[in-house]
C-alpha atoms as a printed R data frame, in Angstrom:
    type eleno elety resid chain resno      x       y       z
1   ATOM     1    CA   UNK     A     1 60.594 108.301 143.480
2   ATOM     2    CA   UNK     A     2 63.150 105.989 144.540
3   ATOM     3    CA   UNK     A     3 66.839 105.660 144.892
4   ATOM     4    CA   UNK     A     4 67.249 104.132 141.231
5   ATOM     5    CA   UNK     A     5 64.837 106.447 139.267
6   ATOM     6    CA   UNK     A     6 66.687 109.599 141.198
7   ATOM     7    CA   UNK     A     7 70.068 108.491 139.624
8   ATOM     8    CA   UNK     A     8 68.534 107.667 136.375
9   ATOM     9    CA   UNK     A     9 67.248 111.471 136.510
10  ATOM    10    CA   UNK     A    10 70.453 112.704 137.452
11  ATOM    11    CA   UNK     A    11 72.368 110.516 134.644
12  ATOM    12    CA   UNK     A    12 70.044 112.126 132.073
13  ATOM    13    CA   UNK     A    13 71.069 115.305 133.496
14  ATOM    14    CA   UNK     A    14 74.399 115.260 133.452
15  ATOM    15    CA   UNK     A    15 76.748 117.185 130.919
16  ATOM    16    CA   UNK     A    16 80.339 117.063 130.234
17  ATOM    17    CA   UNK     A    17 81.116 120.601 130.600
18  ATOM    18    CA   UNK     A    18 79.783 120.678 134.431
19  ATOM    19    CA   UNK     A    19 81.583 117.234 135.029
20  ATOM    20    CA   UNK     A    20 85.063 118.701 134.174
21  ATOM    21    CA   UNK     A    21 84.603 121.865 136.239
22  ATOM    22    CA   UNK     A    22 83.551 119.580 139.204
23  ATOM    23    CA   UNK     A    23 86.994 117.547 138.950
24  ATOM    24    CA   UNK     A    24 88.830 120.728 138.034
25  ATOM    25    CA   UNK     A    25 87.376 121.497 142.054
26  ATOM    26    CA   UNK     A    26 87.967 118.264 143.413
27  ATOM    27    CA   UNK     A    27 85.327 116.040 142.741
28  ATOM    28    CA   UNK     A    28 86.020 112.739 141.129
29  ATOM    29    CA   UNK     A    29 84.266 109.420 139.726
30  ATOM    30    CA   UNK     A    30 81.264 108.426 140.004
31  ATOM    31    CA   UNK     A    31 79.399 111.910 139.034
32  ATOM    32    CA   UNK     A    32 77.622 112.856 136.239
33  ATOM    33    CA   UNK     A    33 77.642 116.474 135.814
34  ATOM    34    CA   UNK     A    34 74.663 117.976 137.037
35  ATOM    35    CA   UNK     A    35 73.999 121.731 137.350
36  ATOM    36    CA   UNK     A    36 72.747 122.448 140.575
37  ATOM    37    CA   UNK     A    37 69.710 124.379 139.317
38  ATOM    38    CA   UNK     A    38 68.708 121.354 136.871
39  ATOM    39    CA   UNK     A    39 68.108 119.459 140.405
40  ATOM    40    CA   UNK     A    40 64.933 122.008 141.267
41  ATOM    41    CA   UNK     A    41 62.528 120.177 139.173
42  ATOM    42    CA   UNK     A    42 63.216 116.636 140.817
43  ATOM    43    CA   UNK     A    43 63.016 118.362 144.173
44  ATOM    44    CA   UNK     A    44 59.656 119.560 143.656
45  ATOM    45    CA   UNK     A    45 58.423 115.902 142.813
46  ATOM    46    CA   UNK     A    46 60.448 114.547 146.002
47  ATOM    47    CA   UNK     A    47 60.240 117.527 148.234
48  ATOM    48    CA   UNK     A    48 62.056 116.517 151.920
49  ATOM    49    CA   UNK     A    49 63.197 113.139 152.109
50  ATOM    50    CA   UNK     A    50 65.408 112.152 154.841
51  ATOM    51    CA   UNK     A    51 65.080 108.180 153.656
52  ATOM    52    CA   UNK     A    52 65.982 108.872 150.578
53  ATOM    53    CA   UNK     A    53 68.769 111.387 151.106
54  ATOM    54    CA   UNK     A    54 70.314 109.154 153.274
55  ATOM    55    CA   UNK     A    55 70.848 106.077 150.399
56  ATOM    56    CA   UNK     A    56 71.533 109.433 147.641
57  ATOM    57    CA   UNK     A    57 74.533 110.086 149.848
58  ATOM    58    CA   UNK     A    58 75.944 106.958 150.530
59  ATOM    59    CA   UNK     A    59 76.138 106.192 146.694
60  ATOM    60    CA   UNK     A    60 79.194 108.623 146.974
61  ATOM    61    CA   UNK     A    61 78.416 109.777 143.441
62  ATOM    62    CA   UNK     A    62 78.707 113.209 143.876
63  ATOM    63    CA   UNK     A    63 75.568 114.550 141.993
64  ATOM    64    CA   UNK     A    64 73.762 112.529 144.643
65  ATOM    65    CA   UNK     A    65 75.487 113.507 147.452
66  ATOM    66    CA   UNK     A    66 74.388 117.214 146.540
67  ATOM    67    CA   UNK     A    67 70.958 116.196 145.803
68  ATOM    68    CA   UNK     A    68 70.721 114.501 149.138
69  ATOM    69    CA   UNK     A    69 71.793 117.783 151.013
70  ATOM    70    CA   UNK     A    70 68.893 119.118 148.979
71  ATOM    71    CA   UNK     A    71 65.825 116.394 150.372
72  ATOM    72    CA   UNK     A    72 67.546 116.270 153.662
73  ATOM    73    CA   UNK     A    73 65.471 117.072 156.844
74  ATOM    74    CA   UNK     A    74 68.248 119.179 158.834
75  ATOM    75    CA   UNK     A    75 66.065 119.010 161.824
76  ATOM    76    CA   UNK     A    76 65.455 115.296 161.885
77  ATOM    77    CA   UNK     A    77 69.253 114.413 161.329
78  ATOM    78    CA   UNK     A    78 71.436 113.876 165.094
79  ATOM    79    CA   UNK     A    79 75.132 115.336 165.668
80  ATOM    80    CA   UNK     A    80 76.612 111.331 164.494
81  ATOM    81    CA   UNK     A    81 74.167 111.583 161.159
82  ATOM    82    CA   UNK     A    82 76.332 114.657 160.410
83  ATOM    83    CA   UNK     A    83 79.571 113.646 161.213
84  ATOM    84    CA   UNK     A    84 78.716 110.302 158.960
85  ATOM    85    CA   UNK     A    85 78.091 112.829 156.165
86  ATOM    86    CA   UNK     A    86 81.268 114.809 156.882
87  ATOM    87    CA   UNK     A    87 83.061 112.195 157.262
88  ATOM    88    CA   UNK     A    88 82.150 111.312 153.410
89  ATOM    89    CA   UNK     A    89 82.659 114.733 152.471
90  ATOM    90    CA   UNK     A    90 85.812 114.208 150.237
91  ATOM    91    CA   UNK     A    91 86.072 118.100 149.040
92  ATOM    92    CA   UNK     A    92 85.330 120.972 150.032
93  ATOM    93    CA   UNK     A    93 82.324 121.365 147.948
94  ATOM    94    CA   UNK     A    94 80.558 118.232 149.626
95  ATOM    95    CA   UNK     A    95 81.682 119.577 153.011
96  ATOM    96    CA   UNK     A    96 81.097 123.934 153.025
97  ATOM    97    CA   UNK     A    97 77.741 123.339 150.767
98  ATOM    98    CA   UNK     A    98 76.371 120.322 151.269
99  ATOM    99    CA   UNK     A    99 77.092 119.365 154.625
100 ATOM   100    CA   UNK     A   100 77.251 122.669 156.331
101 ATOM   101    CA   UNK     A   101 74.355 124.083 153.989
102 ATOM   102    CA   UNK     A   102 72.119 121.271 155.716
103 ATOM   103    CA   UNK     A   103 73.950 121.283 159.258
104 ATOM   104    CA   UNK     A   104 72.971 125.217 158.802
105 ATOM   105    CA   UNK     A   105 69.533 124.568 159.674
106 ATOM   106    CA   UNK     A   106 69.746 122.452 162.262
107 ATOM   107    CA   UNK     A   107 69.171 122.917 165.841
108 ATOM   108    CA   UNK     A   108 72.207 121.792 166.611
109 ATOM   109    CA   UNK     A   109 74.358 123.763 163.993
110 ATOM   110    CA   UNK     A   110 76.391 126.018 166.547
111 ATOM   111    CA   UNK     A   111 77.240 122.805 168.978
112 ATOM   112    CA   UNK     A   112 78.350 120.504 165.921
113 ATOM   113    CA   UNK     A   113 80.108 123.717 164.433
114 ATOM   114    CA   UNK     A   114 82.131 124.572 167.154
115 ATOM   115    CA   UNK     A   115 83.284 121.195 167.453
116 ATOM   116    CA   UNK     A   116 84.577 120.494 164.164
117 ATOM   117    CA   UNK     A   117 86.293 124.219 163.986
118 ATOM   118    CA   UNK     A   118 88.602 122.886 167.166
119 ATOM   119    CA   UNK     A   119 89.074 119.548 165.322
120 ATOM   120    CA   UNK     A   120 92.475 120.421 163.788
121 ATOM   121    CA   UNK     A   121 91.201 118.207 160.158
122 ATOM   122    CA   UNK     A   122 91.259 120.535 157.421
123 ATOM   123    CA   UNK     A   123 87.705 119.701 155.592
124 ATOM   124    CA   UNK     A   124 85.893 119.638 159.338
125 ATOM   125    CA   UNK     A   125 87.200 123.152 160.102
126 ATOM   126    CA   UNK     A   126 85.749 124.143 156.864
127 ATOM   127    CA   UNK     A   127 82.644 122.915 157.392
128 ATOM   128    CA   UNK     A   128 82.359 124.012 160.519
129 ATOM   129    CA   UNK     A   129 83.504 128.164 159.615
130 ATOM   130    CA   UNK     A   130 81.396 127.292 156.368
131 ATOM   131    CA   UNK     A   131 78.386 126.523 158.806
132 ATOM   132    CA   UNK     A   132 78.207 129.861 160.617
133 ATOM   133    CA   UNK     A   133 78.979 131.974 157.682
134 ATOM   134    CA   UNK     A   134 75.698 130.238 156.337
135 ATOM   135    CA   UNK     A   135 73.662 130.855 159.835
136 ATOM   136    CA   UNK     A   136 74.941 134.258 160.136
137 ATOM   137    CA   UNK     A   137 73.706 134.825 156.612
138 ATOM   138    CA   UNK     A   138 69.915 134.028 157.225
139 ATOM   139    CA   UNK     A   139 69.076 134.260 161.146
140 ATOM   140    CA   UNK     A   140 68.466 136.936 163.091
141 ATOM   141    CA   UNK     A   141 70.950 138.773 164.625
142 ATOM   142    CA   UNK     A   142 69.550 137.838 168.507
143 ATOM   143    CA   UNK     A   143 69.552 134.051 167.549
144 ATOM   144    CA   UNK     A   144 73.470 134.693 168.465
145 ATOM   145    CA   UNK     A   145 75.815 135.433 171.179
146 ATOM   146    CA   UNK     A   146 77.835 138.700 170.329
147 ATOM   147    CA   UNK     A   147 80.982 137.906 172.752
148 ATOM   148    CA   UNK     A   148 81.094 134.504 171.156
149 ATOM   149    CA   UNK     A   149 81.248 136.149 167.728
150 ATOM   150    CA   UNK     A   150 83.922 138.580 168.595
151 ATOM   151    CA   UNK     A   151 85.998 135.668 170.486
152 ATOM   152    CA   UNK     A   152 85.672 133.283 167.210
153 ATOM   153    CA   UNK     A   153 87.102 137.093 165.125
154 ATOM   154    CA   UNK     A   154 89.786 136.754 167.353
155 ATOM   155    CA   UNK     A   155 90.701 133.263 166.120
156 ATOM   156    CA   UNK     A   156 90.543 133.854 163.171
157 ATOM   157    CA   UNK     A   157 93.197 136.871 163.685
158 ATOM   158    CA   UNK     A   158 95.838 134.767 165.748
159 ATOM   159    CA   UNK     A   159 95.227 131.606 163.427
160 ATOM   160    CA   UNK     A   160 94.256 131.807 160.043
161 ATOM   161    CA   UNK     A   161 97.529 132.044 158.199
162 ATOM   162    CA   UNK     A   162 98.865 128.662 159.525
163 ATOM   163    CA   UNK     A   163 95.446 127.142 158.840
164 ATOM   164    CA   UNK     A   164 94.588 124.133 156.599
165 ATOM   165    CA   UNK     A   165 94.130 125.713 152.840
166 ATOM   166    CA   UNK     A   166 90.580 125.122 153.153
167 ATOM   167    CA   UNK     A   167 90.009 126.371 156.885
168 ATOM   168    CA   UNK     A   168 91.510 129.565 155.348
169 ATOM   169    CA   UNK     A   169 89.472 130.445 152.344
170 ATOM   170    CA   UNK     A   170 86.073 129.566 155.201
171 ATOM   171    CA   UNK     A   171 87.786 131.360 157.859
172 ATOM   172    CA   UNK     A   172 88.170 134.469 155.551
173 ATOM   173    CA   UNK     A   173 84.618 134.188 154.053
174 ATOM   174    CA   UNK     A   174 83.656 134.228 158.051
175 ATOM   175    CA   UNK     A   175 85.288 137.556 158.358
176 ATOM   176    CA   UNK     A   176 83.441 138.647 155.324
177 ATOM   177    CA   UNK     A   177 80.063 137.409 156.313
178 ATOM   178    CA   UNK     A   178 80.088 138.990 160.055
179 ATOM   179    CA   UNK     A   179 81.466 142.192 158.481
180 ATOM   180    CA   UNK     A   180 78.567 142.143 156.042
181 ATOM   181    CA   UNK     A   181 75.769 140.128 157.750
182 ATOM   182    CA   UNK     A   182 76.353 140.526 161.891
183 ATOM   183    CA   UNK     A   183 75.679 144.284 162.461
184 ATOM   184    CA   UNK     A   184 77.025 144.352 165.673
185 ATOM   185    CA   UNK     A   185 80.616 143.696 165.013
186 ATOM   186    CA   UNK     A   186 81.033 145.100 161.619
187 ATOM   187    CA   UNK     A   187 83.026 147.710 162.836
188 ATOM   188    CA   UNK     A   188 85.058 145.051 164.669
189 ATOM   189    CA   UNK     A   189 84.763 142.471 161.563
190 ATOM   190    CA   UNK     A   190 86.629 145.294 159.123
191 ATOM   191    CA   UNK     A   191 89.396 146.205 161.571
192 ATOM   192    CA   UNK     A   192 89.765 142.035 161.715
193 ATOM   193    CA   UNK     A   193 90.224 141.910 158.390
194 ATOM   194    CA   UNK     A   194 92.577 144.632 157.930
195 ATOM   195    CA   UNK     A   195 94.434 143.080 160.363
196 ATOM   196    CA   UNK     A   196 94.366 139.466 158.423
197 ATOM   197    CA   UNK     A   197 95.489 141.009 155.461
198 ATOM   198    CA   UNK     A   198 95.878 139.833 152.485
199 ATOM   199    CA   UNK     A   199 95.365 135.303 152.873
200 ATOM   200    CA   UNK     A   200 97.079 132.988 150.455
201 ATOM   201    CA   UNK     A   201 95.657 129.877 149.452
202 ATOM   202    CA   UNK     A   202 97.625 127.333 147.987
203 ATOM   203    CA   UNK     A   203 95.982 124.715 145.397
204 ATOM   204    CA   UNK     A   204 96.843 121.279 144.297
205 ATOM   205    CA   UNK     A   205 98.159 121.615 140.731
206 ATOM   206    CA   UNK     A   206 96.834 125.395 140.133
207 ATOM   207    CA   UNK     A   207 97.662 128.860 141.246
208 ATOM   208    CA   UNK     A   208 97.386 130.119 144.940
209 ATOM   209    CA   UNK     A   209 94.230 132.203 145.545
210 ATOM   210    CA   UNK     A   210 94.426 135.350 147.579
211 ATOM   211    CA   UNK     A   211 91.608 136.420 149.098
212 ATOM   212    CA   UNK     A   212 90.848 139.760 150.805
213 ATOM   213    CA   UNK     A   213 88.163 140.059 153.168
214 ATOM   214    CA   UNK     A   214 88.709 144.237 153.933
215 ATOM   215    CA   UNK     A   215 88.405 144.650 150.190
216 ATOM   216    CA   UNK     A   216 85.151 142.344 150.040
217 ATOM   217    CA   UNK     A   217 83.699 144.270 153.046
218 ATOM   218    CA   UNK     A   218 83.850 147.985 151.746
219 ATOM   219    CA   UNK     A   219 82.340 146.347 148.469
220 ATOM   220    CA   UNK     A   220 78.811 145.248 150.243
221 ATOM   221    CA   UNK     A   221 79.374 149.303 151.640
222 ATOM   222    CA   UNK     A   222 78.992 150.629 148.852
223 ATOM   223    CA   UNK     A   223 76.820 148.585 147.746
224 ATOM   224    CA   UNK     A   224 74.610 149.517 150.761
225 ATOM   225    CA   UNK     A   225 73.921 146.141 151.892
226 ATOM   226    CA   UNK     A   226 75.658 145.769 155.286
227 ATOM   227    CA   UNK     A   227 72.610 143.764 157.393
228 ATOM   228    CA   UNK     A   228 71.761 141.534 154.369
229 ATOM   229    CA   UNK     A   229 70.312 138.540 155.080
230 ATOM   230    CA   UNK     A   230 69.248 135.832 153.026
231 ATOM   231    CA   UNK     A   231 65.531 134.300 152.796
232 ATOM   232    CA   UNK     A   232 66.740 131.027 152.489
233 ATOM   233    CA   UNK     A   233 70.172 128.895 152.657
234 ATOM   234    CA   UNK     A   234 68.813 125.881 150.642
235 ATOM   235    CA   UNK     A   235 67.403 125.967 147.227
């Protein structure tokens, strides 16, 4: 398939209802509405295609800028191919689950992470917390250094309440996924969060969020699933 019959799939796709809740997040024209599972069927017929992903994205309609994080070959992209596509990333949606979904399994997703978490720009840092929370999720425990962990905890701590809205609500999930996914510093993730507190988000034109990591924590506790892992981070 190419670049035109994608979009044509993705137009026929489309429906109002899932256009409006992507704009109520955000997103805004060109998109068409697509529900992320309703993309499955065209990625079996494409599987991975970095070619193609590449011209999806740069359409900037937003349905194909998903899409393309779906094709994408994480390994075969460099550090400038994903700061092109973050640099794109216009909401947070593009940038903690497309861009950071597909930076997630990279080789070089720690390196690139770290670098846009001490950029200061509020969809990077987002990205880049977004980005671990999604490694931390699926690899191994060993695949990571535990004093670099805890130091990054600490950060969190001292910063998060004068971060950019978006750094927060990543920042927070980070808490959460150590706590839930990291088992050597749960103990340290919950006393972290009750620490943070309780973190406001403000939004654009709505209601501030509040978000609390402790409570989210001693949910997945009871829940007994403290070491879950996830198969896969892509669909």
């Amino acid at each position: 398939m190419n670049l035109e019959m994608v979009m044509q799939e993705l137009e026929e796709l489309g429906k109002e209802r899932s256009k409006k809740m992507y704009i109520s997040n955000g997103a805004h024209e060109p998109l068409f509405g697509v529900a992320t599972g309703a993309m499955k069927p065209i990625f079996k017929k494409i599987k991975i295609n970095q070619p193609l992903a590449e011209e999806l994205y740069a359409t900037g309609n937003y349905d194909a800028m998903y899409f393309a994080g779906i094709i994408a070959d994480p390994k075969a992209m460099t550090e400038s191919d994903y700061d092109r596509w973050i640099d794109a990333a216009y909401f947070y949606m593009l940038s903690d689950y497309v861009v950071a979904v597909t930076l997630s399994e990279s080789d070089i997703a720690q390196e690139v992470g770290d670098k846009w978490i001490a950029s200061g720009e509020e969809l990077r840092m987002s990205a880049g917390w977004s980005c671990y929370c999604w490694l931390l999720g699926n690899r191994k425990d060993v695949e990571f250094s535990e004093s670099k962990i805890s130091n990054m905890l600490d950060m969190v701590q001292n910063t998060i309440h004068d971060s950019p809205e978006r750094a927060k609500s990543a920042m927070n999930n980070f808490v959460y996924t150590v706590g839930t996914s990291y088992l050597p510093l749960h103990e340290k993730a919950v006393e972290t969060a009750k620490a943070i507190g309780i973190v406001e988000v403000k939004k654009e034109e709505k209601k501030s969020g509040f978000l609390n990591a402790y409570e989210s924590i001693q949910k997945e506790v009871d829940r007994g699933r403290i070491g879950f892992k996830r198969r896969h981070v892509r669909c």
